[in-house]
N, CA and C atoms as an extended XYZ file, in Angstrom:
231
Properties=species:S:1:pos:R:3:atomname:S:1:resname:S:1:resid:I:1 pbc="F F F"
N       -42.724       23.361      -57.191 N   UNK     1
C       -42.851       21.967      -56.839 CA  UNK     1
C       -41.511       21.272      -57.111 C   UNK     1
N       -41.153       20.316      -56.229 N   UNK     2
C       -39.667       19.594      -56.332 CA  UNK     2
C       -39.867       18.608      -57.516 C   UNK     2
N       -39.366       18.488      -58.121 N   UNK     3
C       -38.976       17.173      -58.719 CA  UNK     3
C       -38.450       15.869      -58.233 C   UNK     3
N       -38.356       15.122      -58.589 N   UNK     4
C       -38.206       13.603      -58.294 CA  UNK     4
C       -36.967       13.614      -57.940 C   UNK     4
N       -35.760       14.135      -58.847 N   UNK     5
C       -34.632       14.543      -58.338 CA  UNK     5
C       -33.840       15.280      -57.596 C   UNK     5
N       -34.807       16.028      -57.068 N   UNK     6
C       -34.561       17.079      -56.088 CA  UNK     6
C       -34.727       15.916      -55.436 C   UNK     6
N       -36.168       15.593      -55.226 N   UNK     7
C       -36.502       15.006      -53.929 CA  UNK     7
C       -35.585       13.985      -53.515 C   UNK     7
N       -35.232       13.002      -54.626 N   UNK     8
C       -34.174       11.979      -54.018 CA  UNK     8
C       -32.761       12.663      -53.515 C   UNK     8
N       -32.124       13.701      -54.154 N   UNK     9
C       -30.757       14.390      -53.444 CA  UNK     9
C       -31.224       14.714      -52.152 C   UNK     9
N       -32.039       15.480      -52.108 N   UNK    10
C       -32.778       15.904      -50.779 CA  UNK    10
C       -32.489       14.631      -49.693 C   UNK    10
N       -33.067       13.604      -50.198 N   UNK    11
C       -33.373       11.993      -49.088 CA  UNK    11
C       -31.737       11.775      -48.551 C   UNK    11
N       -30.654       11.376      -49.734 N   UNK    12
C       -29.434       11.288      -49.269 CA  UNK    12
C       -29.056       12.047      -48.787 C   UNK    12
N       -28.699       13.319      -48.902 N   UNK    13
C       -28.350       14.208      -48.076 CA  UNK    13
C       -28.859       14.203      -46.450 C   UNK    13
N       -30.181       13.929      -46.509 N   UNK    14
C       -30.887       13.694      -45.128 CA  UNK    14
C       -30.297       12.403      -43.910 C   UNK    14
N       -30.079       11.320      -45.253 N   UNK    15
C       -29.484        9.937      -44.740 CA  UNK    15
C       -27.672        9.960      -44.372 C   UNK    15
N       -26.970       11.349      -45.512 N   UNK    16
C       -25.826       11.025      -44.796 CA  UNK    16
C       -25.465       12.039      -44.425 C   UNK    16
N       -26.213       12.852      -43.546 N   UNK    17
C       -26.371       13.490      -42.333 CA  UNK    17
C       -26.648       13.133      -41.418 C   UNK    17
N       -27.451       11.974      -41.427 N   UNK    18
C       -27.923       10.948      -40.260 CA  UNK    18
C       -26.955        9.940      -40.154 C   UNK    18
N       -26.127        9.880      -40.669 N   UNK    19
C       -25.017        8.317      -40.842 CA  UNK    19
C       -23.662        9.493      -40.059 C   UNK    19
N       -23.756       10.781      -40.385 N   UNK    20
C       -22.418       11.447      -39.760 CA  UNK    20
C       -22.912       11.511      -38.930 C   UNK    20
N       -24.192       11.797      -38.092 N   UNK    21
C       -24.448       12.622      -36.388 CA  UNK    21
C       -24.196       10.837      -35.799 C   UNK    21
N       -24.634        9.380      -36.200 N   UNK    22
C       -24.355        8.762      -35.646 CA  UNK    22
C       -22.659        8.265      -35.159 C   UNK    22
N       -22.231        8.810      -36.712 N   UNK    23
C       -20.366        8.039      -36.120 CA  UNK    23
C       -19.602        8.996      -35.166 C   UNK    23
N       -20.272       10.456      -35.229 N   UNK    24
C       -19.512       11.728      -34.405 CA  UNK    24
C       -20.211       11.377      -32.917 C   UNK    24
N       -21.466       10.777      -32.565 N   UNK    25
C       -21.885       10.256      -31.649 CA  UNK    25
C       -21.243        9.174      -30.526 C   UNK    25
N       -21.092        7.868      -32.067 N   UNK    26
C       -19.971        6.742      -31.745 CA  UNK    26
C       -18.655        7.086      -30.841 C   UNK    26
N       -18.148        7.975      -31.852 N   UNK    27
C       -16.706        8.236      -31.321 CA  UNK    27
C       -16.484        8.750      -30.240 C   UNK    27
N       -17.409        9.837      -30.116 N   UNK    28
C       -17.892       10.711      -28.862 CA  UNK    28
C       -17.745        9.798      -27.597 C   UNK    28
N       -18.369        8.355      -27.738 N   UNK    29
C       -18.972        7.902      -26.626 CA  UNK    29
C       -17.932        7.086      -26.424 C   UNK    29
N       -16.860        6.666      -27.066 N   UNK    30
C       -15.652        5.366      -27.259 CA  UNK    30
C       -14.802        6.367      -26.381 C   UNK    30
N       -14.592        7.879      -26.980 N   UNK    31
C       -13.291        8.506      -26.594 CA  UNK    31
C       -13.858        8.911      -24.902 C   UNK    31
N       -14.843        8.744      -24.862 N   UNK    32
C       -15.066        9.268      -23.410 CA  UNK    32
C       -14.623        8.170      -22.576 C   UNK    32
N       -15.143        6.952      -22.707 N   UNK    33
C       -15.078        5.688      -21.867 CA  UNK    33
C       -13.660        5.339      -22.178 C   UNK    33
N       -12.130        5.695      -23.182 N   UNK    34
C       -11.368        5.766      -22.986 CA  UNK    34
C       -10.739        6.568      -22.418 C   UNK    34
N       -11.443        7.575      -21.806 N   UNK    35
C       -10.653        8.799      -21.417 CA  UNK    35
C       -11.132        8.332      -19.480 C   UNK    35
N       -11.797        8.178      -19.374 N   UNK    36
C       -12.194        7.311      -18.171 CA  UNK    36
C       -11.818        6.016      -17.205 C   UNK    36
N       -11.446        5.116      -18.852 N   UNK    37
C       -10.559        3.903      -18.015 CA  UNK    37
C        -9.032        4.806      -18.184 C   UNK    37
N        -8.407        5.618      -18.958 N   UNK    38
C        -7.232        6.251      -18.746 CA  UNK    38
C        -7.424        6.680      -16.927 C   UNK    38
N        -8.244        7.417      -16.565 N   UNK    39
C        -8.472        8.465      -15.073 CA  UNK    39
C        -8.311        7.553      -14.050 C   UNK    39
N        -8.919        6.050      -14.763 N   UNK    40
C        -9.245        5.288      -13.694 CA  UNK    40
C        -7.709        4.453      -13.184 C   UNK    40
N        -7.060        3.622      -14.239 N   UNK    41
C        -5.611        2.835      -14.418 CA  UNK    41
C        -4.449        4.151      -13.752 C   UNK    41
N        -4.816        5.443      -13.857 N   UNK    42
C        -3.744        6.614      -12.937 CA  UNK    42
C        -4.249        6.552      -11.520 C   UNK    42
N        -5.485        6.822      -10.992 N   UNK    43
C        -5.424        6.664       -9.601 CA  UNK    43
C        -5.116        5.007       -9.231 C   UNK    43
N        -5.738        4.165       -9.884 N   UNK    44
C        -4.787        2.902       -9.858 CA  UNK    44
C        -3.384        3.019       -9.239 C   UNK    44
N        -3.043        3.523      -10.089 N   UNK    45
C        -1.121        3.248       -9.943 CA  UNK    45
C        -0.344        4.307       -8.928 C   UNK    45
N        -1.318        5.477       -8.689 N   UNK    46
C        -1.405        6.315       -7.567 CA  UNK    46
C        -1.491        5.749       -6.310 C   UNK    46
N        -2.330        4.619       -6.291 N   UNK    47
C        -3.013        4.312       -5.179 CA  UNK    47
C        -2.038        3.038       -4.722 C   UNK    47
N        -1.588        2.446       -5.660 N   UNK    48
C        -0.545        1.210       -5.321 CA  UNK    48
C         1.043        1.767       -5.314 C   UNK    48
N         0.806        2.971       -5.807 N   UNK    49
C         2.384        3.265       -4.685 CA  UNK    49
C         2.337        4.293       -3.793 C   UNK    49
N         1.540        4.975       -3.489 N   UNK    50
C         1.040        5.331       -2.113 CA  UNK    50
C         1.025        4.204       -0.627 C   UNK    50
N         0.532        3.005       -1.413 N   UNK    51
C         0.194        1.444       -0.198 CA  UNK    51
C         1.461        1.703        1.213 C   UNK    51
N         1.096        1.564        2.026 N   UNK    52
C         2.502        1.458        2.736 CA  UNK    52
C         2.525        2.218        3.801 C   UNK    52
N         2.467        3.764        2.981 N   UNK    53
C         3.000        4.811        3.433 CA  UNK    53
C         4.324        5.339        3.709 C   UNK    53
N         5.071        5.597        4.416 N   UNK    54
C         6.745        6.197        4.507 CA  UNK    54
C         7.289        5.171        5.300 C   UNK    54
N         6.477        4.112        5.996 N   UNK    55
C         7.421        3.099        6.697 CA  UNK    55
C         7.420        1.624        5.762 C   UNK    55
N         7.329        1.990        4.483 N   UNK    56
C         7.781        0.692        3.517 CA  UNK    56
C         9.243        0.971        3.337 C   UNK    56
N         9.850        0.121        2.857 N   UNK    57
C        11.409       -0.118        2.847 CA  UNK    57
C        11.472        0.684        1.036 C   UNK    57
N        12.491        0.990        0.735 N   UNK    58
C        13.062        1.250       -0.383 CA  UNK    58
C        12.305        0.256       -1.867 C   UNK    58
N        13.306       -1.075       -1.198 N   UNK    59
C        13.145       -2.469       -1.939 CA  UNK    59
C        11.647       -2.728       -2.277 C   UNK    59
N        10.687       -2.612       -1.038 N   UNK    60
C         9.891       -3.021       -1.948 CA  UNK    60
C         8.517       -1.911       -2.490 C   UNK    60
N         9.105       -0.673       -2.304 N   UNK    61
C         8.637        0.547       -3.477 CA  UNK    61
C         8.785        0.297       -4.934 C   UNK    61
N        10.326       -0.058       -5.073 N   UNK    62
C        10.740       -0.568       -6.530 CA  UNK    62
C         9.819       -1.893       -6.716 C   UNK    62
N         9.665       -2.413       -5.908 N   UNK    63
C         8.902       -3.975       -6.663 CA  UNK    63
C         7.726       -3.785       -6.897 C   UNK    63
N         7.044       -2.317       -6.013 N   UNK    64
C         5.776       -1.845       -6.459 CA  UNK    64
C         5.898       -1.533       -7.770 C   UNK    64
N         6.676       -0.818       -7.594 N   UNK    65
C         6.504        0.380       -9.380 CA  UNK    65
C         7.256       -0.797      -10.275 C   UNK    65
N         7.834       -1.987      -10.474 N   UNK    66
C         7.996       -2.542      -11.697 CA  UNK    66
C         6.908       -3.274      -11.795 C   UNK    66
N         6.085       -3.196      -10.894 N   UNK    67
C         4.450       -4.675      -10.963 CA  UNK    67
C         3.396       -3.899      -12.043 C   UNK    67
N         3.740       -2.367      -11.680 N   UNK    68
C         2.926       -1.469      -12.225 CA  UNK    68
C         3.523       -0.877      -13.387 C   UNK    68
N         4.740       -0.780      -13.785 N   UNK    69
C         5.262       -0.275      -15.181 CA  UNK    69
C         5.460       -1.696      -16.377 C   UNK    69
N         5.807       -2.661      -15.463 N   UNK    70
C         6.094       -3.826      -16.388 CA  UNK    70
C         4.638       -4.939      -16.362 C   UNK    70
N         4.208       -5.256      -17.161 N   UNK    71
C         3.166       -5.976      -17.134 CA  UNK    71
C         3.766       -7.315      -17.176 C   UNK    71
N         2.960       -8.400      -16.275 N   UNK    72
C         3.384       -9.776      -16.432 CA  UNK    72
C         3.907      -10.531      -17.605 C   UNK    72
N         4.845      -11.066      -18.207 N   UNK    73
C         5.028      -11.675      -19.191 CA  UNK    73
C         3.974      -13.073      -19.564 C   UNK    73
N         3.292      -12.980      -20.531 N   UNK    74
C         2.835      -14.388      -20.793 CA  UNK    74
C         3.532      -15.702      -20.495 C   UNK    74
N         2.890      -16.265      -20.630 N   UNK    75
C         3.773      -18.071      -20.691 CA  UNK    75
C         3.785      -18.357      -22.204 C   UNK    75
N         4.754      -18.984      -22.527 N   UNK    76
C         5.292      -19.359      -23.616 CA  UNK    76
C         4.012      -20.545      -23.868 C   UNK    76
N         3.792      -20.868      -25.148 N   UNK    77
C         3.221      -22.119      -25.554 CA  UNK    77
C         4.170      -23.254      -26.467 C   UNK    77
């Protein structure tokens, strides 16, 4: 028969086994939906300098790819 102290090590152990399957869960589900908007922001930037096709000019290829490497600057306050 367990003892009282068994039984309570027993309970925590149970609880932070249940507290790890939830954060390995968490993370699981964060790193996926970052790994997704990553897949998504590359055909993005695939897809906006592809636009055109071979009869866009030079000039404004480059103004593509700095719209897409340089992000807008804020406005000052």
């Amino acid at each position: 028969m367990k003892s009282l102290v068994d039984h309570m090590t027993e309970q925590e152990d149970l609880e932070e086994r249940l507290l790890r399957t939830g954060a390995i869960a968490t993370y699981g589900a964060r790193s996926r939906k970052e790994g997704e908007d990553s897949v998504r922001a590359f055909k993005q930037g695939q897809q906006a300098l592809r636009k055109g096709g071979p009869d866009v000019d030079l000039e404004d290829r480059i103004k593509r790819i700095e719209q897409l490497t340089c992000p807008p600057k804020l406005p000052s306050v």
